[in-house]
Coordinates of N, CA and C and ligand atoms in Angstrom, one line a residue:
X1 N 103.2 111.1 43.5 CA 103.9 110.9 44.8 C 105.3 111.7 44.8
X2 N 106.0 111.5 45.8 CA 107.3 112.1 45.9 C 107.5 113.2 46.9
X3 N 106.5 113.3 47.9 CA 106.6 114.4 48.9 C 107.8 114.0 49.9
X4 N 108.7 115.0 50.0 CA 109.8 114.8 50.9 C 109.5 115.6 52.2
X5 N 109.8 115.0 53.3 CA 109.7 115.7 54.6 C 110.9 115.5 55.4
X6 N 111.5 116.5 55.9 CA 112.6 116.4 56.9 C 111.9 116.9 58.2
X7 N 111.9 116.0 59.2 CA 111.2 116.3 60.5 C 112.3 116.4 61.6
X8 N 112.6 117.6 62.0 CA 113.5 117.8 63.2 C 114.7 117.0 63.1
X9 N 115.4 117.1 61.9 CA 116.6 116.3 61.6 C 117.8 116.9 62.3
X10 N 118.5 116.1 63.1 CA 119.8 116.5 63.6 C 120.8 115.5 62.9
X11 N 122.0 116.0 62.6 CA 123.0 115.1 62.1 C 124.4 115.6 62.4
X12 N 125.3 114.7 62.7 CA 126.7 115.0 62.9 C 127.6 113.9 62.3
X13 N 128.7 114.3 61.6 CA 129.6 113.3 61.1 C 130.4 112.8 62.2
X14 N 130.7 113.7 63.2 CA 131.6 113.3 64.3 C 130.8 113.7 65.6
X15 N 131.0 112.9 66.6 CA 130.3 113.3 67.9 C 130.8 114.7 68.3
X16 N 129.9 115.4 69.0 CA 130.2 116.8 69.5 C 130.4 117.8 68.4
X17 N 130.1 117.5 67.1 CA 130.2 118.5 66.1 C 129.0 118.5 65.2
X18 N 127.9 119.0 65.8 CA 126.6 119.0 65.0 C 126.7 119.7 63.7
X19 N 126.2 119.1 62.6 CA 126.2 119.8 61.3 C 124.8 120.3 61.0
X20 N 123.7 119.4 61.1 CA 122.4 119.9 60.9 C 121.7 119.9 62.3
X21 N 120.9 121.0 62.5 CA 120.3 121.2 63.8 C 118.8 121.4 63.6
X22 N 118.0 120.4 64.0 CA 116.6 120.6 64.0 C 116.0 121.1 62.7
X23 N 116.5 120.5 61.6 CA 116.1 120.9 60.3 C 114.7 120.3 59.9
X24 N 113.7 121.1 59.6 CA 112.4 120.6 59.2 C 112.0 121.4 58.0
X25 N 111.5 120.7 57.0 CA 110.9 121.3 55.8 C 110.2 120.3 55.0
X26 N 109.3 120.8 54.1 CA 108.6 119.8 53.3 C 108.8 120.3 51.8
X27 N 109.1 119.3 51.0 CA 109.1 119.5 49.5 C 107.9 118.7 49.0
X28 N 106.8 119.4 48.7 CA 105.6 118.7 48.2 C 105.8 118.1 46.9
X29 N 105.1 117.0 46.6 CA 105.2 116.3 45.3 C 105.1 117.3 44.2
X30 N 106.1 117.2 43.3 CA 106.1 118.0 42.1 C 106.6 119.4 42.2
X31 N 106.9 119.8 43.4 CA 107.4 121.2 43.7 C 108.9 121.3 43.7
X32 N 109.4 122.5 43.6 CA 110.9 122.7 43.6 C 111.2 123.5 44.9
X33 N 112.0 123.0 45.7 CA 112.5 123.7 46.9 C 114.0 123.9 46.8
X34 N 114.4 125.1 47.0 CA 115.8 125.4 47.0 C 116.4 125.6 48.4
X35 N 117.6 125.1 48.5 CA 118.3 125.3 49.8 C 119.6 126.2 49.4
X36 N 119.6 127.4 50.0 CA 120.8 128.2 49.8 C 121.5 128.4 51.1
X37 N 122.7 128.8 51.0 CA 123.5 129.1 52.2 C 125.0 129.1 51.9
X38 N 125.8 129.6 52.8 CA 127.2 129.7 52.6 C 127.8 128.3 52.6
X39 N 129.0 128.2 52.0 CA 129.8 127.0 52.0 C 130.0 126.5 53.4
X40 N 129.8 125.2 53.6 CA 129.9 124.6 54.9 C 128.6 124.6 55.8
X41 N 127.6 125.2 55.3 CA 126.3 125.3 56.0 C 125.7 124.0 56.3
X42 N 125.9 123.0 55.4 CA 125.3 121.7 55.5 C 124.4 121.3 54.4
X43 N 124.5 122.1 53.3 CA 123.5 121.8 52.2 C 123.8 120.5 51.5
X44 N 125.0 120.2 51.2 CA 125.3 118.9 50.6 C 125.0 117.7 51.5
X45 N 125.2 118.0 52.8 CA 124.8 116.9 53.8 C 123.4 116.5 53.7
X46 N 122.5 117.5 53.4 CA 121.1 117.2 53.2 C 120.9 116.2 52.0
X47 N 121.7 116.4 50.9 CA 121.5 115.5 49.8 C 122.1 114.2 50.1
X48 N 123.2 114.1 50.9 CA 123.8 112.8 51.3 C 122.8 112.0 52.2
X49 N 122.1 112.8 53.0 CA 121.1 112.1 53.9 C 119.9 111.5 53.0
X50 N 119.6 112.2 52.0 CA 118.5 111.8 51.1 C 118.8 110.4 50.5
X51 N 120.1 110.3 50.2 CA 120.6 109.0 49.5 C 120.9 107.9 50.6
X52 N 120.8 108.3 51.9 CA 121.3 107.4 52.9 C 122.7 107.0 52.9
X53 N 123.6 108.0 52.4 CA 125.0 107.8 52.6 C 125.3 107.8 54.1
X54 N 124.4 108.5 54.8 CA 124.5 108.6 56.2 C 123.0 108.6 56.7
X55 N 122.8 108.1 57.9 CA 121.5 108.2 58.5 C 121.4 109.4 59.5
X56 N 120.2 109.9 59.7 CA 120.0 111.0 60.6 C 120.4 110.6 62.0
X57 N 120.8 111.6 62.8 CA 121.1 111.3 64.2 C 119.8 111.3 65.0
X58 N 118.9 112.3 64.7 CA 117.6 112.4 65.4 C 116.6 112.9 64.3
X59 N 115.4 112.7 64.6 CA 114.3 113.1 63.7 C 114.2 112.1 62.6
X60 N 113.5 112.4 61.5 CA 113.4 111.5 60.4 C 113.2 112.2 59.1
X61 N 113.5 111.4 58.0 CA 113.2 111.9 56.7 C 112.2 110.9 56.1
X62 N 111.1 111.5 55.5 CA 110.1 110.6 54.9 C 109.9 111.0 53.4
X63 N 109.5 110.0 52.7 CA 109.1 110.2 51.3 C 107.7 109.6 51.2
X64 N 106.7 110.4 50.9 CA 105.3 110.0 50.9 C 104.9 109.3 52.2
X65 N 105.4 109.9 53.3 CA 105.1 109.4 54.7 C 105.9 108.3 55.2
X66 N 106.7 107.7 54.3 CA 107.5 106.5 54.7 C 108.9 106.9 55.1
X67 N 109.3 106.5 56.3 CA 110.7 106.8 56.7 C 111.7 106.1 55.7
X68 N 112.6 106.9 55.2 CA 113.5 106.3 54.2 C 114.4 105.2 54.7
X69 N 114.5 105.1 56.1 CA 115.3 103.9 56.6 C 114.5 102.6 56.4
X70 N 113.2 102.7 56.1 CA 112.4 101.5 55.9 C 112.2 101.2 54.4
X71 N 113.0 101.9 53.6 CA 112.9 101.7 52.1 C 114.2 101.0 51.7
X72 N 114.1 100.0 50.8 CA 115.3 99.4 50.3 C 116.2 100.4 49.6
X73 N 117.5 100.1 49.6 CA 118.4 101.0 48.9 C 118.1 101.1 47.4
X74 N 117.7 99.9 46.8 CA 117.4 99.9 45.4 C 116.2 100.8 45.1
X75 N 115.1 100.7 45.9 CA 114.0 101.5 45.5 C 114.3 103.0 45.8
X76 N 115.1 103.3 46.8 CA 115.5 104.7 47.1 C 116.3 105.2 45.9
X77 N 117.2 104.4 45.4 CA 118.0 104.8 44.2 C 117.1 105.0 43.0
X78 N 116.0 104.2 42.9 CA 115.1 104.5 41.7 C 114.3 105.7 41.9
X79 N 114.0 106.0 43.2 CA 113.1 107.2 43.4 C 113.9 108.5 43.4
X80 N 115.2 108.5 43.7 CA 115.9 109.8 43.8 C 117.0 109.8 42.8
X81 N 117.0 110.9 41.9 CA 118.0 111.1 40.9 C 118.8 112.3 41.3
X82 N 120.0 112.4 40.8 CA 120.8 113.6 41.1 C 121.6 114.1 40.0
X83 N 121.7 115.4 39.8 CA 122.6 116.0 38.9 C 123.7 116.7 39.7
X84 N 124.9 116.2 39.8 CA 125.9 116.8 40.7 C 126.6 118.0 40.1
X85 N 127.4 118.6 40.8 CA 128.2 119.8 40.4 C 129.2 119.5 39.3
X86 N 129.9 118.4 39.5 CA 130.9 118.0 38.5 C 130.6 116.6 38.1
X87 N 130.1 116.5 36.9 CA 129.7 115.1 36.4 C 130.9 114.4 36.0
X88 N 131.1 113.2 36.5 CA 132.2 112.4 36.1 C 131.7 111.4 35.1
X89 N 132.2 111.3 33.9 CA 131.7 110.4 32.9 C 132.6 109.2 32.8
X90 N 132.0 108.1 32.4 CA 132.8 106.9 32.1 C 133.5 107.1 30.7
X91 N 134.7 106.5 30.7 CA 135.5 106.6 29.4 C 134.9 105.7 28.4
X92 N 133.7 106.1 27.9 CA 133.0 105.2 27.0 C 132.1 106.2 26.1
X93 N 131.2 105.6 25.4 CA 130.4 106.5 24.5 C 129.4 107.3 25.3
X94 N 129.0 108.4 24.7 CA 128.0 109.2 25.3 C 126.7 108.4 25.5
X95 N 126.4 107.6 24.5 CA 125.2 106.7 24.7 C 125.3 105.8 25.9
X96 N 126.5 105.2 26.1 CA 126.7 104.4 27.3 C 126.5 105.2 28.5
X97 N 127.0 106.4 28.5 CA 126.9 107.3 29.7 C 125.5 107.7 30.0
X98 N 124.7 107.9 28.9 CA 123.3 108.3 29.1 C 122.5 107.1 29.6
X99 N 122.8 105.9 29.1 CA 122.1 104.7 29.4 C 122.4 104.1 30.8
X100 N 123.5 104.6 31.3 CA 124.0 104.1 32.6 C 122.9 104.0 33.7
X101 N 122.7 102.9 34.2 CA 121.7 102.7 35.2 C 120.3 102.4 34.7
X102 N 120.2 102.4 33.3 CA 118.9 102.1 32.7 C 119.2 101.2 31.5
X103 N 119.8 100.1 31.7 CA 120.4 99.3 30.6 C 119.3 98.7 29.7
X104 N 118.1 98.7 30.2 CA 117.0 98.2 29.3 C 116.5 99.2 28.4
X105 N 117.0 100.5 28.4 CA 116.4 101.5 27.6 C 116.7 101.3 26.1
X106 N 115.8 101.6 25.3 CA 116.0 101.4 23.8 C 116.8 102.6 23.3
X107 N 117.3 102.4 22.1 CA 118.0 103.5 21.4 C 117.1 104.7 21.3
X108 N 115.8 104.5 20.9 CA 114.8 105.6 20.8 C 114.7 106.3 22.1
X109 N 114.6 105.6 23.2 CA 114.5 106.3 24.5 C 115.7 107.1 24.8
X110 N 116.9 106.6 24.5 CA 118.2 107.3 24.7 C 118.2 108.6 23.9
X111 N 117.7 108.4 22.6 CA 117.7 109.6 21.8 C 116.7 110.7 22.2
X112 N 115.6 110.2 22.7 CA 114.6 111.2 23.2 C 115.1 111.9 24.4
X113 N 115.8 111.2 25.3 CA 116.4 111.9 26.5 C 117.5 112.9 26.1
X114 N 118.3 112.4 25.1 CA 119.3 113.3 24.6 C 118.7 114.6 23.9
X115 N 117.6 114.4 23.3 CA 117.0 115.5 22.6 C 116.5 116.5 23.7
X116 N 115.8 116.0 24.7 CA 115.3 116.9 25.8 C 116.5 117.6 26.5
X117 N 117.6 117.0 26.6 CA 118.8 117.6 27.2 C 119.6 118.4 26.2
X118 N 119.1 118.4 24.9 CA 119.7 119.2 23.9 C 121.2 118.8 23.6
X119 N 121.4 117.4 23.5 CA 122.7 116.9 23.0 C 122.5 116.0 21.9
X120 N 121.2 115.9 21.3 CA 120.9 114.9 20.3 C 121.8 115.2 19.1
X121 N 121.9 116.4 18.6 CA 122.7 116.7 17.4 C 124.1 116.3 17.7
X122 N 124.6 116.5 18.8 CA 125.9 116.1 19.3 C 126.2 114.6 19.1
X123 N 125.2 113.8 19.5 CA 125.3 112.4 19.4 C 125.3 112.0 17.9
X124 N 124.4 112.6 17.1 CA 124.2 112.1 15.7 C 125.2 112.6 14.7
X125 N 125.6 113.9 14.9 CA 126.3 114.5 13.8 C 127.8 114.3 13.7
X126 N 128.4 113.7 14.7 CA 129.8 113.5 14.7 C 130.2 112.3 13.9
X127 N 131.4 112.3 13.3 CA 131.7 111.1 12.4 C 131.8 109.8 13.2
X128 N 131.4 108.8 12.6 CA 131.4 107.4 13.2 C 132.8 107.0 13.7
X129 N 132.9 106.3 14.7 CA 134.1 105.8 15.3 C 134.7 106.8 16.3
X130 N 134.6 108.1 15.9 CA 135.1 109.2 16.7 C 133.9 109.7 17.5
X131 N 132.7 109.4 17.0 CA 131.5 110.1 17.3 C 131.2 110.4 18.8
X132 N 131.1 109.4 19.6 CA 130.6 109.6 20.9 C 131.5 109.2 22.0
X133 N 132.8 109.0 21.7 CA 133.7 108.6 22.8 C 134.1 109.8 23.7
X134 N 134.0 109.5 25.0 CA 134.3 110.4 26.0 C 135.7 110.0 26.6
X135 N 136.5 111.0 27.0 CA 137.7 110.6 27.7 C 139.0 111.0 26.9
X136 N 140.1 110.5 27.4 CA 141.4 110.9 26.9 C 141.6 110.8 25.4
X137 N 141.2 109.6 24.9 CA 141.5 109.3 23.5 C 140.4 109.9 22.6
X138 N 139.3 110.2 23.2 CA 138.2 110.6 22.4 C 137.9 112.1 22.5
X139 N 136.6 112.3 22.4 CA 136.2 113.7 22.4 C 136.3 114.4 23.8
X140 N 136.8 115.6 23.7 CA 136.8 116.4 25.0 C 135.4 117.1 25.1
X141 N 134.8 116.8 26.2 CA 133.5 117.5 26.4 C 133.7 118.7 27.3
X142 N 133.0 119.8 27.0 CA 133.1 120.9 27.9 C 132.2 120.6 29.2
X143 N 132.3 121.5 30.2 CA 131.5 121.3 31.4 C 130.1 121.3 31.1
X144 N 129.6 122.2 30.2 CA 128.2 122.2 29.9 C 127.7 121.0 29.2
X145 N 128.6 120.5 28.3 CA 128.2 119.2 27.6 C 128.1 118.1 28.5
X146 N 129.1 118.0 29.5 CA 129.0 116.9 30.5 C 127.7 117.0 31.3
X147 N 127.3 118.3 31.6 CA 126.1 118.4 32.4 C 124.9 117.9 31.6
X148 N 124.9 118.2 30.3 CA 123.8 117.7 29.4 C 123.7 116.2 29.4
X149 N 124.9 115.6 29.4 CA 124.9 114.1 29.4 C 124.3 113.6 30.8
X150 N 124.7 114.3 31.8 CA 124.1 113.9 33.1 C 122.6 114.2 33.2
X151 N 122.2 115.3 32.6 CA 120.8 115.6 32.5 C 120.0 114.5 31.7
X152 N 120.6 114.1 30.6 CA 119.9 113.1 29.7 C 119.8 111.8 30.5
X153 N 120.9 111.5 31.2 CA 120.9 110.2 32.0 C 119.7 110.3 33.0
X154 N 119.6 111.4 33.7 CA 118.5 111.6 34.7 C 117.1 111.5 34.1
X155 N 117.0 112.1 32.9 CA 115.7 112.1 32.2 C 115.3 110.7 31.9
X156 N 116.3 109.9 31.4 CA 116.1 108.5 31.0 C 115.7 107.7 32.2
X157 N 116.3 108.0 33.3 CA 116.0 107.2 34.6 C 114.6 107.6 35.1
X158 N 114.3 108.8 34.9 CA 112.9 109.3 35.3 C 112.5 109.2 36.7
X159 N 113.4 109.6 37.6 CA 113.0 109.5 39.1 C 112.0 110.5 39.5
X160 N 111.1 110.2 40.4 CA 110.1 111.2 40.8 C 110.7 112.3 41.6
X161 N 111.9 112.0 42.2 CA 112.6 113.0 43.0 C 114.0 113.3 42.4
X162 N 114.3 114.6 42.4 CA 115.5 115.1 41.7 C 116.3 116.0 42.7
X163 N 117.6 115.7 42.8 CA 118.4 116.6 43.6 C 119.5 117.2 42.7
X164 N 119.5 118.5 42.7 CA 120.4 119.3 41.9 C 121.4 119.9 42.8
X165 N 122.6 119.4 43.0 CA 123.5 119.9 44.0 C 124.6 120.8 43.3
X166 N 124.4 122.0 43.4 CA 125.3 123.0 42.8 C 125.5 122.7 41.3
X167 N 124.4 122.3 40.6 CA 124.5 121.6 39.3 C 125.1 122.5 38.2
X168 N 125.1 123.8 38.4 CA 125.6 124.7 37.4 C 126.8 125.5 37.9
X169 N 127.2 125.3 39.1 CA 128.2 126.2 39.7 C 129.6 126.1 39.0
X170 N 129.9 125.0 38.3 CA 131.2 124.9 37.7 C 131.2 125.5 36.3
X171 N 130.1 126.1 35.9 CA 130.0 126.6 34.5 C 130.2 128.1 34.4
X172 N 130.6 128.5 33.1 CA 130.5 130.0 32.9 C 129.1 130.4 32.8
X173 N 128.9 131.8 32.9 CA 127.5 132.2 33.1 C 126.6 132.0 31.9
X174 N 127.1 132.1 30.7 CA 126.3 131.8 29.5 C 125.8 130.3 29.5
X175 N 126.8 129.4 29.8 CA 126.4 128.0 29.8 C 125.5 127.7 31.0
X176 N 125.8 128.4 32.1 CA 125.0 128.2 33.3 C 123.5 128.4 33.0
X177 N 123.2 129.5 32.2 CA 121.8 129.9 31.9 C 121.2 128.8 31.0
X178 N 121.9 128.3 30.0 CA 121.4 127.2 29.2 C 121.1 125.9 30.0
X179 N 122.0 125.6 30.9 CA 121.9 124.4 31.6 C 120.7 124.5 32.6
X180 N 120.6 125.8 33.2 CA 119.5 126.0 34.1 C 118.1 125.8 33.4
X181 N 118.1 126.2 32.1 CA 116.8 126.0 31.3 C 116.5 124.5 31.2
X182 N 117.6 123.8 30.8 CA 117.4 122.3 30.7 C 117.0 121.7 32.0
X183 N 117.6 122.1 33.1 CA 117.3 121.6 34.4 C 115.8 121.9 34.8
X184 N 115.4 123.1 34.4 CA 114.0 123.4 34.7 C 113.0 122.5 34.0
X185 N 113.4 122.2 32.7 CA 112.5 121.3 32.0 C 112.5 119.9 32.7
X186 N 113.7 119.4 33.1 CA 113.7 118.1 33.8 C 113.0 118.1 35.1
X187 N 113.0 119.2 35.8 CA 112.5 119.2 37.1 C 110.9 119.4 37.1
X188 N 110.4 119.8 36.0 CA 109.0 119.9 35.9 C 108.3 118.6 36.2
X189 N 107.3 118.7 37.1 CA 106.6 117.5 37.5 C 107.3 116.6 38.5
X190 N 108.5 116.9 38.8 CA 109.2 116.1 39.8 C 109.4 116.9 41.1
X191 N 109.5 116.2 42.2 CA 109.9 116.9 43.4 C 111.4 117.2 43.3
X192 N 111.8 118.5 43.4 CA 113.2 118.8 43.2 C 113.8 119.6 44.3
X193 N 114.9 119.2 44.8 CA 115.7 119.9 45.8 C 116.9 120.5 45.1
X194 N 116.9 121.9 45.0 CA 118.0 122.6 44.4 C 118.9 123.1 45.5
X195 N 120.2 122.7 45.4 CA 121.2 123.2 46.4 C 122.1 124.2 45.7
X196 N 122.3 125.3 46.3 CA 123.1 126.4 45.7 C 123.7 127.3 46.8
X197 N 124.8 127.9 46.5 CA 125.3 128.8 47.5 C 124.8 130.3 47.2
X198 N 124.4 130.5 46.0 CA 123.9 131.9 45.7 C 122.4 131.9 45.3
X199 N 121.7 132.8 45.8 CA 120.3 132.9 45.5 C 120.1 133.2 44.0
X200 N 121.0 133.9 43.4 CA 120.9 134.3 42.0 C 120.9 133.1 41.1
X201 N 121.4 132.0 41.5 CA 121.5 130.9 40.6 C 120.2 130.1 40.6
X202 N 119.3 130.5 41.5 CA 118.0 129.7 41.6 C 116.9 130.4 40.9
X203 N 116.3 129.7 39.9 CA 115.4 130.4 39.1 C 114.0 130.2 39.6
X204 N 113.4 129.1 39.5 CA 112.0 129.0 39.7 C 111.6 128.1 40.9
X205 N 112.1 128.4 42.0 CA 111.8 127.6 43.2 C 110.4 128.0 43.8
X206 N 109.6 127.0 44.2 CA 108.4 127.3 44.9 C 108.6 127.8 46.3
X207 N 109.7 127.4 46.8 CA 110.0 127.7 48.2 C 111.6 127.8 48.3
X208 N 112.1 128.7 49.1 CA 113.5 128.8 49.3 C 113.9 128.7 50.8
X209 N 114.8 127.9 51.1 CA 115.2 127.8 52.5 C 116.6 128.3 52.6
X210 N 116.9 129.1 53.6 CA 118.2 129.6 53.8 C 118.8 128.9 55.0
X211 N 119.9 128.2 54.7 CA 120.6 127.3 55.7 C 121.9 128.0 56.2
X212 N 122.0 128.2 57.4 CA 123.3 128.8 58.0 C 123.7 128.0 59.2
X213 N 124.9 127.5 59.1 CA 125.5 126.7 60.2 C 124.5 125.6 60.7
X214 N 123.9 125.0 59.7 CA 123.1 123.8 60.0 C 121.7 124.1 60.4
X215 N 121.3 125.3 60.4 CA 119.9 125.7 60.8 C 119.2 126.4 59.7
X216 N 117.9 126.2 59.5 CA 117.2 127.0 58.6 C 116.8 128.3 59.3
X217 N 117.4 129.4 58.7 CA 117.2 130.7 59.4 C 116.2 131.6 58.7
X218 N 115.8 131.2 57.5 CA 114.8 132.0 56.7 C 114.2 131.1 55.7
X219 N 112.9 131.4 55.3 CA 112.3 130.7 54.2 C 111.4 131.6 53.5
X220 N 111.2 131.5 52.2 CA 110.3 132.3 51.5 C 110.4 132.2 50.0
X221 N 109.8 133.1 49.3 CA 109.9 133.1 47.9 C 111.1 134.0 47.5
X222 N 111.5 133.8 46.2 CA 112.6 134.6 45.7 C 112.5 136.1 46.0
X223 N 111.4 136.7 45.6 CA 111.3 138.1 45.7 C 111.4 138.6 47.1
X224 N 110.7 137.8 48.0 CA 110.7 138.2 49.4 C 112.1 138.2 50.0
X225 N 112.9 137.1 49.6 CA 114.2 137.0 50.2 C 115.2 138.1 49.6
X226 N 115.0 138.4 48.3 CA 115.8 139.4 47.7 C 115.5 140.8 48.4
X227 N 114.3 141.0 48.7 CA 113.8 142.2 49.3 C 114.4 142.3 50.7
X228 N 114.4 141.2 51.4 CA 115.0 141.1 52.8 C 116.5 141.3 52.8
X229 N 117.1 141.1 51.6 CA 118.6 141.1 51.5 C 119.2 139.9 52.1
Ligands
ADP301 P1 127.7 122.8 52.1 O1 127.2 121.8 51.1 O2 126.7 123.7 52.7 O3 129.0 123.5 51.7 P2 128.4 120.4 53.6 O4 127.1 119.7 53.9 O5 129.2 119.9 52.5 O6 128.2 122.0 53.4 O7 129.3 120.4 54.9 C1 128.8 120.9 56.2 C2 129.9 120.7 57.2 O8 130.2 119.3 57.4 C3 131.2 121.3 56.9 O9 131.7 121.9 58.0 C4 132.1 120.2 56.4 O10 133.5 120.4 56.7 C5 131.6 119.1 57.3 N1 131.7 117.8 56.6 C6 131.3 117.4 55.3 N2 131.5 116.2 55.1 C7 132.1 115.7 56.2 C8 132.6 114.4 56.5 N3 132.5 113.4 55.7 N4 133.2 114.2 57.7 C9 133.3 115.3 58.6 N5 132.8 116.5 58.3 C10 132.2 116.7 57.1
ADP302 P1 131.4 120.6 47.9 O1 131.6 121.9 48.7 O2 131.8 120.7 46.5 O3 130.0 120.0 48.1 P2 132.2 118.4 49.6 O4 130.8 118.1 49.8 O5 133.0 117.3 49.1 O6 132.4 119.5 48.5 O7 132.8 119.0 50.9 C1 132.2 120.0 51.5 C2 133.1 120.4 52.6 O8 133.2 119.3 53.5 C3 134.5 120.9 52.2 O9 134.8 122.0 53.0 C4 135.3 119.7 52.5 O10 136.6 120.0 52.8 C5 134.6 119.1 53.7 N1 134.8 117.6 53.8 C6 134.4 116.8 52.9 N2 134.7 115.5 53.3 C7 135.2 115.7 54.6 C8 135.7 114.8 55.5 N3 135.8 113.5 55.3 N4 136.1 115.2 56.7 C9 136.1 116.6 56.9 N5 135.6 117.5 56.1 C10 135.2 117.0 54.9

């Protein structure tokens, strides 16, 4: 499961200032769909609508055919996971941060998620007491390390739908590549919406939508869009 459909979605934060205009697309179960476009085009708005921070003005959003307005907030939150641009971590251990939202997870499950996100050595190898604390008094994590913690958290949660909102844009390019690889592993088998402002940051999307001023102006595969310029 996990097919997302936007059907003729209109949205405005304020009356008289439309942000999304008749947006329709499908992200089939297990596939990766990327949304690219300039800053202000409405890309993040799409992810906010997926979480029902706001409701559509017209049209509808469905998951497996069901209007998301008819789904409880808690099951929507279970179904949809997100790796944001800048991960904010709690001033607590890395384990706590990974387990956040999945308090029933065993240590073994936490470690498996950490391993998939490639921070397992990081958790295990540091000295005790100092080992996994995040925040002012503890360990300073780099942007890439924070993203790995966020990725591990998402792996542990295991949602069928994943939203990656500019998830690598705050990183330097070497780190970006590593995190992209990790994100590709996480997105495998999940319906994934990748939001980015540059086509070049999108690796393996099945379908790419170009959003400009709230409208989908183009769609296609990577090579086709690069060829079209
Ligand atoms: P993108 O992610 O493509 O950069 P956004 O979806 O964040 O674009 O924003 C689209 C437009 O909506 C922008 O013009 C932005 O200023 C406006 N916008 C975003 N959030 C709000 C808000 N909470 N209230 C009013 N306008 C907003
Ligand atoms: P990002 O570009 O990192 O996704 P945001 O989604 O927070 O950042 O904001 C996107 C754009 O929407 C920015 O230009 C921001 O200034 C604008 N914006 C955010 N919140 C509001 C708001 N409440 N009212 C008007 N514009 C907003």
